[in-house]
């Protein structure tokens, strides 16, 4: 028999087994392990994957093979999901919380000392999430060359976070660029 005939006979067998158990579709023993199921599915894939037969089969035959292959893939997936061991996450031991260090002594202006944990790591952390959203939109507008759009977005960012010096300096830069044009 030719490969074409083998594939079509296999597809007819699989399609005829409408309510068959997954092991029957993969043509393996009922209690077979995951390795056996994987090997059976790989054998089916090498023999009957629809992409291998697109040029040889008619449209109806290709539809039959595709349907059968889909059922085989679903059967393999069902066996995998039933028998695959679940991975359990290990419980992480509680780490003692790091105490942020304070700069020694009071400040000259009478305010509390600066805590190292309060300092932002980068400028994006120096603003609220809503202000950051507007800031990113302003960056996109600048990349497009839309200075008025960038000005609007920066003003909205400042309205969202009036304390941000980064936003104010960015606004000044964009305003000076807009005046030059």
PDB file of C-alpha atoms in Angstrom:
ATOM      1  CA  UNK A   1       0.000   0.000   0.000  1.00  0.00           C
ATOM      2  CA  UNK A   2       1.060   3.542  -0.622  1.00  0.00           C
ATOM      3  CA  UNK A   3       1.505   6.200   2.046  1.00  0.00           C
ATOM      4  CA  UNK A   4      -1.574   7.981   0.730  1.00  0.00           C
ATOM      5  CA  UNK A   5      -3.709   4.881   1.174  1.00  0.00           C
ATOM      6  CA  UNK A   6      -2.291   4.230   4.660  1.00  0.00           C
ATOM      7  CA  UNK A   7      -3.116   7.769   5.750  1.00  0.00           C
ATOM      8  CA  UNK A   8      -6.630   7.627   4.361  1.00  0.00           C
ATOM      9  CA  UNK A   9      -7.344   4.256   6.017  1.00  0.00           C
ATOM     10  CA  UNK A  10      -6.000   5.566   9.336  1.00  0.00           C
ATOM     11  CA  UNK A  11      -8.105   8.720   9.056  1.00  0.00           C
ATOM     12  CA  UNK A  12     -11.252   6.698   8.317  1.00  0.00           C
ATOM     13  CA  UNK A  13     -10.585   4.485  11.356  1.00  0.00           C
ATOM     14  CA  UNK A  14     -10.104   7.474  13.658  1.00  0.00           C
ATOM     15  CA  UNK A  15     -13.137   9.374  12.368  1.00  0.00           C
ATOM     16  CA  UNK A  16     -15.294   6.249  12.729  1.00  0.00           C
ATOM     17  CA  UNK A  17     -14.399   6.078  16.429  1.00  0.00           C
ATOM     18  CA  UNK A  18     -16.408   9.143  17.404  1.00  0.00           C
ATOM     19  CA  UNK A  19     -16.780   8.511  21.142  1.00  0.00           C
ATOM     20  CA  UNK A  20     -13.615   6.462  21.547  1.00  0.00           C
ATOM     21  CA  UNK A  21     -11.302   6.828  24.499  1.00  0.00           C
ATOM     22  CA  UNK A  22      -8.033   8.686  23.856  1.00  0.00           C
ATOM     23  CA  UNK A  23      -5.942   5.521  24.045  1.00  0.00           C
ATOM     24  CA  UNK A  24      -8.071   3.953  21.292  1.00  0.00           C
ATOM     25  CA  UNK A  25      -7.551   6.915  18.987  1.00  0.00           C
ATOM     26  CA  UNK A  26      -3.804   6.790  19.567  1.00  0.00           C
ATOM     27  CA  UNK A  27      -3.983   2.981  19.187  1.00  0.00           C
ATOM     28  CA  UNK A  28      -2.141   2.227  22.429  1.00  0.00           C
ATOM     29  CA  UNK A  29      -2.890  -0.003  25.430  1.00  0.00           C
ATOM     30  CA  UNK A  30      -5.407   1.340  27.967  1.00  0.00           C
ATOM     31  CA  UNK A  31      -2.924   1.714  30.830  1.00  0.00           C
ATOM     32  CA  UNK A  32       0.009   2.883  28.726  1.00  0.00           C
ATOM     33  CA  UNK A  33       2.238   5.559  30.142  1.00  0.00           C
ATOM     34  CA  UNK A  34       2.846   9.075  28.952  1.00  0.00           C
ATOM     35  CA  UNK A  35       6.001   8.062  27.063  1.00  0.00           C
ATOM     36  CA  UNK A  36       4.080   5.470  25.045  1.00  0.00           C
ATOM     37  CA  UNK A  37       1.358   8.013  24.237  1.00  0.00           C
ATOM     38  CA  UNK A  38       3.970  10.556  23.185  1.00  0.00           C
ATOM     39  CA  UNK A  39       5.708   8.059  20.922  1.00  0.00           C
ATOM     40  CA  UNK A  40       2.368   7.024  19.369  1.00  0.00           C
ATOM     41  CA  UNK A  41       1.412  10.642  18.692  1.00  0.00           C
ATOM     42  CA  UNK A  42       4.801  11.389  17.166  1.00  0.00           C
ATOM     43  CA  UNK A  43       4.416   8.369  14.901  1.00  0.00           C
ATOM     44  CA  UNK A  44       1.001   9.676  13.820  1.00  0.00           C
ATOM     45  CA  UNK A  45       2.443  13.142  13.236  1.00  0.00           C
ATOM     46  CA  UNK A  46       5.236  11.757  11.048  1.00  0.00           C
ATOM     47  CA  UNK A  47       2.761   9.712   9.043  1.00  0.00           C
ATOM     48  CA  UNK A  48      -0.456  11.744   8.926  1.00  0.00           C
ATOM     49  CA  UNK A  49       0.166  15.417   9.576  1.00  0.00           C
ATOM     50  CA  UNK A  50      -2.059  17.308   7.117  1.00  0.00           C
ATOM     51  CA  UNK A  51       0.805  19.489   5.900  1.00  0.00           C
ATOM     52  CA  UNK A  52       2.552  16.400   4.563  1.00  0.00           C
ATOM     53  CA  UNK A  53      -0.354  15.592   2.259  1.00  0.00           C
ATOM     54  CA  UNK A  54      -1.665  18.957   1.040  1.00  0.00           C
ATOM     55  CA  UNK A  55      -0.469  18.459  -2.509  1.00  0.00           C
ATOM     56  CA  UNK A  56      -1.352  14.769  -2.819  1.00  0.00           C
ATOM     57  CA  UNK A  57      -4.893  14.611  -1.420  1.00  0.00           C
ATOM     58  CA  UNK A  58      -8.107  16.077  -2.754  1.00  0.00           C
ATOM     59  CA  UNK A  59      -9.948  18.681  -0.670  1.00  0.00           C
ATOM     60  CA  UNK A  60     -12.356  16.098   0.806  1.00  0.00           C
ATOM     61  CA  UNK A  61      -9.563  13.679   1.619  1.00  0.00           C
ATOM     62  CA  UNK A  62      -7.485  16.434   3.193  1.00  0.00           C
ATOM     63  CA  UNK A  63     -10.486  17.451   5.316  1.00  0.00           C
ATOM     64  CA  UNK A  64     -10.817  13.835   6.497  1.00  0.00           C
ATOM     65  CA  UNK A  65      -7.121  13.610   7.389  1.00  0.00           C
ATOM     66  CA  UNK A  66      -7.219  16.989   9.136  1.00  0.00           C
ATOM     67  CA  UNK A  67     -10.229  15.958  11.225  1.00  0.00           C
ATOM     68  CA  UNK A  68      -8.584  12.682  12.187  1.00  0.00           C
ATOM     69  CA  UNK A  69      -5.316  14.394  13.048  1.00  0.00           C
ATOM     70  CA  UNK A  70      -7.154  16.934  15.194  1.00  0.00           C
ATOM     71  CA  UNK A  71      -8.822  14.107  17.111  1.00  0.00           C
ATOM     72  CA  UNK A  72      -5.460  12.393  17.612  1.00  0.00           C
ATOM     73  CA  UNK A  73      -3.924  15.630  18.869  1.00  0.00           C
ATOM     74  CA  UNK A  74      -6.843  16.155  21.253  1.00  0.00           C
ATOM     75  CA  UNK A  75      -6.519  12.575  22.503  1.00  0.00           C
ATOM     76  CA  UNK A  76      -2.813  13.034  23.143  1.00  0.00           C
ATOM     77  CA  UNK A  77      -3.459  16.322  24.931  1.00  0.00           C
ATOM     78  CA  UNK A  78      -6.093  14.665  27.115  1.00  0.00           C
ATOM     79  CA  UNK A  79      -3.710  11.875  28.082  1.00  0.00           C
ATOM     80  CA  UNK A  80      -0.966  14.393  28.783  1.00  0.00           C
ATOM     81  CA  UNK A  81      -3.187  16.520  30.982  1.00  0.00           C
ATOM     82  CA  UNK A  82      -4.403  13.481  32.944  1.00  0.00           C
ATOM     83  CA  UNK A  83      -1.034  11.906  33.519  1.00  0.00           C
ATOM     84  CA  UNK A  84       1.442  14.768  33.522  1.00  0.00           C
ATOM     85  CA  UNK A  85       2.781  15.370  36.988  1.00  0.00           C
ATOM     86  CA  UNK A  86       1.920  18.748  38.359  1.00  0.00           C
ATOM     87  CA  UNK A  87       4.806  20.877  39.431  1.00  0.00           C
ATOM     88  CA  UNK A  88       4.489  22.175  42.929  1.00  0.00           C
ATOM     89  CA  UNK A  89       6.094  25.436  43.856  1.00  0.00           C
ATOM     90  CA  UNK A  90       8.430  25.267  46.791  1.00  0.00           C
ATOM     91  CA  UNK A  91       7.600  27.459  49.720  1.00  0.00           C
ATOM     92  CA  UNK A  92      10.165  30.190  50.017  1.00  0.00           C
ATOM     93  CA  UNK A  93      11.446  30.808  53.522  1.00  0.00           C
ATOM     94  CA  UNK A  94      10.476  34.183  54.907  1.00  0.00           C
ATOM     95  CA  UNK A  95      13.371  36.528  54.511  1.00  0.00           C
ATOM     96  CA  UNK A  96      13.788  39.172  57.156  1.00  0.00           C
ATOM     97  CA  UNK A  97      12.654  42.496  55.778  1.00  0.00           C
ATOM     98  CA  UNK A  98      15.465  44.877  55.058  1.00  0.00           C
ATOM     99  CA  UNK A  99      15.313  47.978  57.146  1.00  0.00           C
ATOM    100  CA  UNK A 100      16.007  51.054  55.041  1.00  0.00           C
ATOM    101  CA  UNK A 101      18.929  53.097  56.221  1.00  0.00           C
ATOM    102  CA  UNK A 102      18.403  56.730  57.141  1.00  0.00           C
ATOM    103  CA  UNK A 103      20.929  59.465  56.557  1.00  0.00           C
ATOM    104  CA  UNK A 104      22.381  60.426  59.912  1.00  0.00           C
ATOM    105  CA  UNK A 105      21.139  63.490  61.769  1.00  0.00           C
ATOM    106  CA  UNK A 106      18.378  65.982  61.071  1.00  0.00           C
ATOM    107  CA  UNK A 107      18.355  68.034  57.899  1.00  0.00           C
ATOM    108  CA  UNK A 108      19.181  71.691  57.978  1.00  0.00           C
ATOM    109  CA  UNK A 109      15.609  72.608  57.007  1.00  0.00           C
ATOM    110  CA  UNK A 110      14.060  70.797  59.992  1.00  0.00           C
ATOM    111  CA  UNK A 111      12.482  67.987  57.955  1.00  0.00           C
ATOM    112  CA  UNK A 112      12.908  64.311  58.786  1.00  0.00           C
ATOM    113  CA  UNK A 113      15.999  62.535  57.494  1.00  0.00           C
ATOM    114  CA  UNK A 114      15.813  60.979  54.032  1.00  0.00           C
ATOM    115  CA  UNK A 115      15.297  57.214  54.055  1.00  0.00           C
ATOM    116  CA  UNK A 116      17.268  55.369  51.375  1.00  0.00           C
ATOM    117  CA  UNK A 117      14.242  53.207  50.499  1.00  0.00           C
ATOM    118  CA  UNK A 118      12.261  56.335  49.544  1.00  0.00           C
ATOM    119  CA  UNK A 119      14.626  57.427  46.788  1.00  0.00           C
ATOM    120  CA  UNK A 120      13.443  56.463  43.298  1.00  0.00           C
ATOM    121  CA  UNK A 121      15.669  54.155  41.313  1.00  0.00           C
ATOM    122  CA  UNK A 122      14.825  55.763  37.974  1.00  0.00           C
ATOM    123  CA  UNK A 123      12.779  58.770  36.855  1.00  0.00           C
ATOM    124  CA  UNK A 124       9.775  56.639  35.945  1.00  0.00           C
ATOM    125  CA  UNK A 125       9.450  55.679  39.589  1.00  0.00           C
ATOM    126  CA  UNK A 126       9.362  59.344  40.525  1.00  0.00           C
ATOM    127  CA  UNK A 127       5.820  59.801  39.199  1.00  0.00           C
ATOM    128  CA  UNK A 128       2.424  58.213  39.594  1.00  0.00           C
ATOM    129  CA  UNK A 129       1.284  55.487  37.240  1.00  0.00           C
ATOM    130  CA  UNK A 130      -1.223  57.796  35.568  1.00  0.00           C
ATOM    131  CA  UNK A 131       1.433  60.453  35.054  1.00  0.00           C
ATOM    132  CA  UNK A 132       3.769  57.808  33.653  1.00  0.00           C
ATOM    133  CA  UNK A 133       1.092  56.847  31.147  1.00  0.00           C
ATOM    134  CA  UNK A 134       0.841  60.434  29.914  1.00  0.00           C
ATOM    135  CA  UNK A 135       4.642  60.743  29.899  1.00  0.00           C
ATOM    136  CA  UNK A 136       4.943  57.665  27.659  1.00  0.00           C
ATOM    137  CA  UNK A 137       2.285  59.096  25.337  1.00  0.00           C
ATOM    138  CA  UNK A 138       4.284  62.322  25.179  1.00  0.00           C
ATOM    139  CA  UNK A 139       7.381  60.322  24.218  1.00  0.00           C
ATOM    140  CA  UNK A 140       5.448  58.660  21.416  1.00  0.00           C
ATOM    141  CA  UNK A 141       4.176  62.035  20.199  1.00  0.00           C
ATOM    142  CA  UNK A 142       7.732  63.375  20.163  1.00  0.00           C
ATOM    143  CA  UNK A 143       8.922  60.387  18.122  1.00  0.00           C
ATOM    144  CA  UNK A 144       6.207  61.194  15.602  1.00  0.00           C
ATOM    145  CA  UNK A 145       7.239  64.865  15.584  1.00  0.00           C
ATOM    146  CA  UNK A 146       3.949  66.004  17.140  1.00  0.00           C
ATOM    147  CA  UNK A 147       5.141  68.731  19.526  1.00  0.00           C
ATOM    148  CA  UNK A 148       1.669  70.055  20.363  1.00  0.00           C
ATOM    149  CA  UNK A 149       0.506  66.535  21.220  1.00  0.00           C
ATOM    150  CA  UNK A 150       3.579  66.052  23.392  1.00  0.00           C
ATOM    151  CA  UNK A 151       2.897  69.356  25.176  1.00  0.00           C
ATOM    152  CA  UNK A 152      -0.678  68.317  25.872  1.00  0.00           C
ATOM    153  CA  UNK A 153       0.361  64.919  27.222  1.00  0.00           C
ATOM    154  CA  UNK A 154       3.048  66.454  29.445  1.00  0.00           C
ATOM    155  CA  UNK A 155       0.572  68.985  30.853  1.00  0.00           C
ATOM    156  CA  UNK A 156      -1.838  66.170  31.613  1.00  0.00           C
ATOM    157  CA  UNK A 157       0.998  64.228  33.280  1.00  0.00           C
ATOM    158  CA  UNK A 158       1.828  67.249  35.442  1.00  0.00           C
ATOM    159  CA  UNK A 159      -1.851  67.578  36.359  1.00  0.00           C
ATOM    160  CA  UNK A 160      -1.740  63.933  37.475  1.00  0.00           C
ATOM    161  CA  UNK A 161       1.472  64.396  39.460  1.00  0.00           C
ATOM    162  CA  UNK A 162       2.135  68.085  40.239  1.00  0.00           C
ATOM    163  CA  UNK A 163       5.185  67.309  42.413  1.00  0.00           C
ATOM    164  CA  UNK A 164       7.265  65.654  39.678  1.00  0.00           C
ATOM    165  CA  UNK A 165      10.287  67.717  38.760  1.00  0.00           C
ATOM    166  CA  UNK A 166      11.082  65.353  35.902  1.00  0.00           C
ATOM    167  CA  UNK A 167       7.778  66.177  34.221  1.00  0.00           C
ATOM    168  CA  UNK A 168       8.285  69.922  34.684  1.00  0.00           C
ATOM    169  CA  UNK A 169      11.767  69.794  33.151  1.00  0.00           C
ATOM    170  CA  UNK A 170      10.470  67.701  30.237  1.00  0.00           C
ATOM    171  CA  UNK A 171       7.711  70.258  29.658  1.00  0.00           C
ATOM    172  CA  UNK A 172      10.253  73.096  29.586  1.00  0.00           C
ATOM    173  CA  UNK A 173      12.366  71.195  27.051  1.00  0.00           C
ATOM    174  CA  UNK A 174       9.419  70.526  24.750  1.00  0.00           C
ATOM    175  CA  UNK A 175       8.197  74.127  25.051  1.00  0.00           C
ATOM    176  CA  UNK A 176      11.632  75.453  24.088  1.00  0.00           C
ATOM    177  CA  UNK A 177      11.724  73.076  21.111  1.00  0.00           C
ATOM    178  CA  UNK A 178       8.239  74.196  20.053  1.00  0.00           C
ATOM    179  CA  UNK A 179       9.306  77.871  20.188  1.00  0.00           C
ATOM    180  CA  UNK A 180      12.261  77.161  17.918  1.00  0.00           C
ATOM    181  CA  UNK A 181       9.997  75.717  15.220  1.00  0.00           C
TER     182      UNK A 181
END
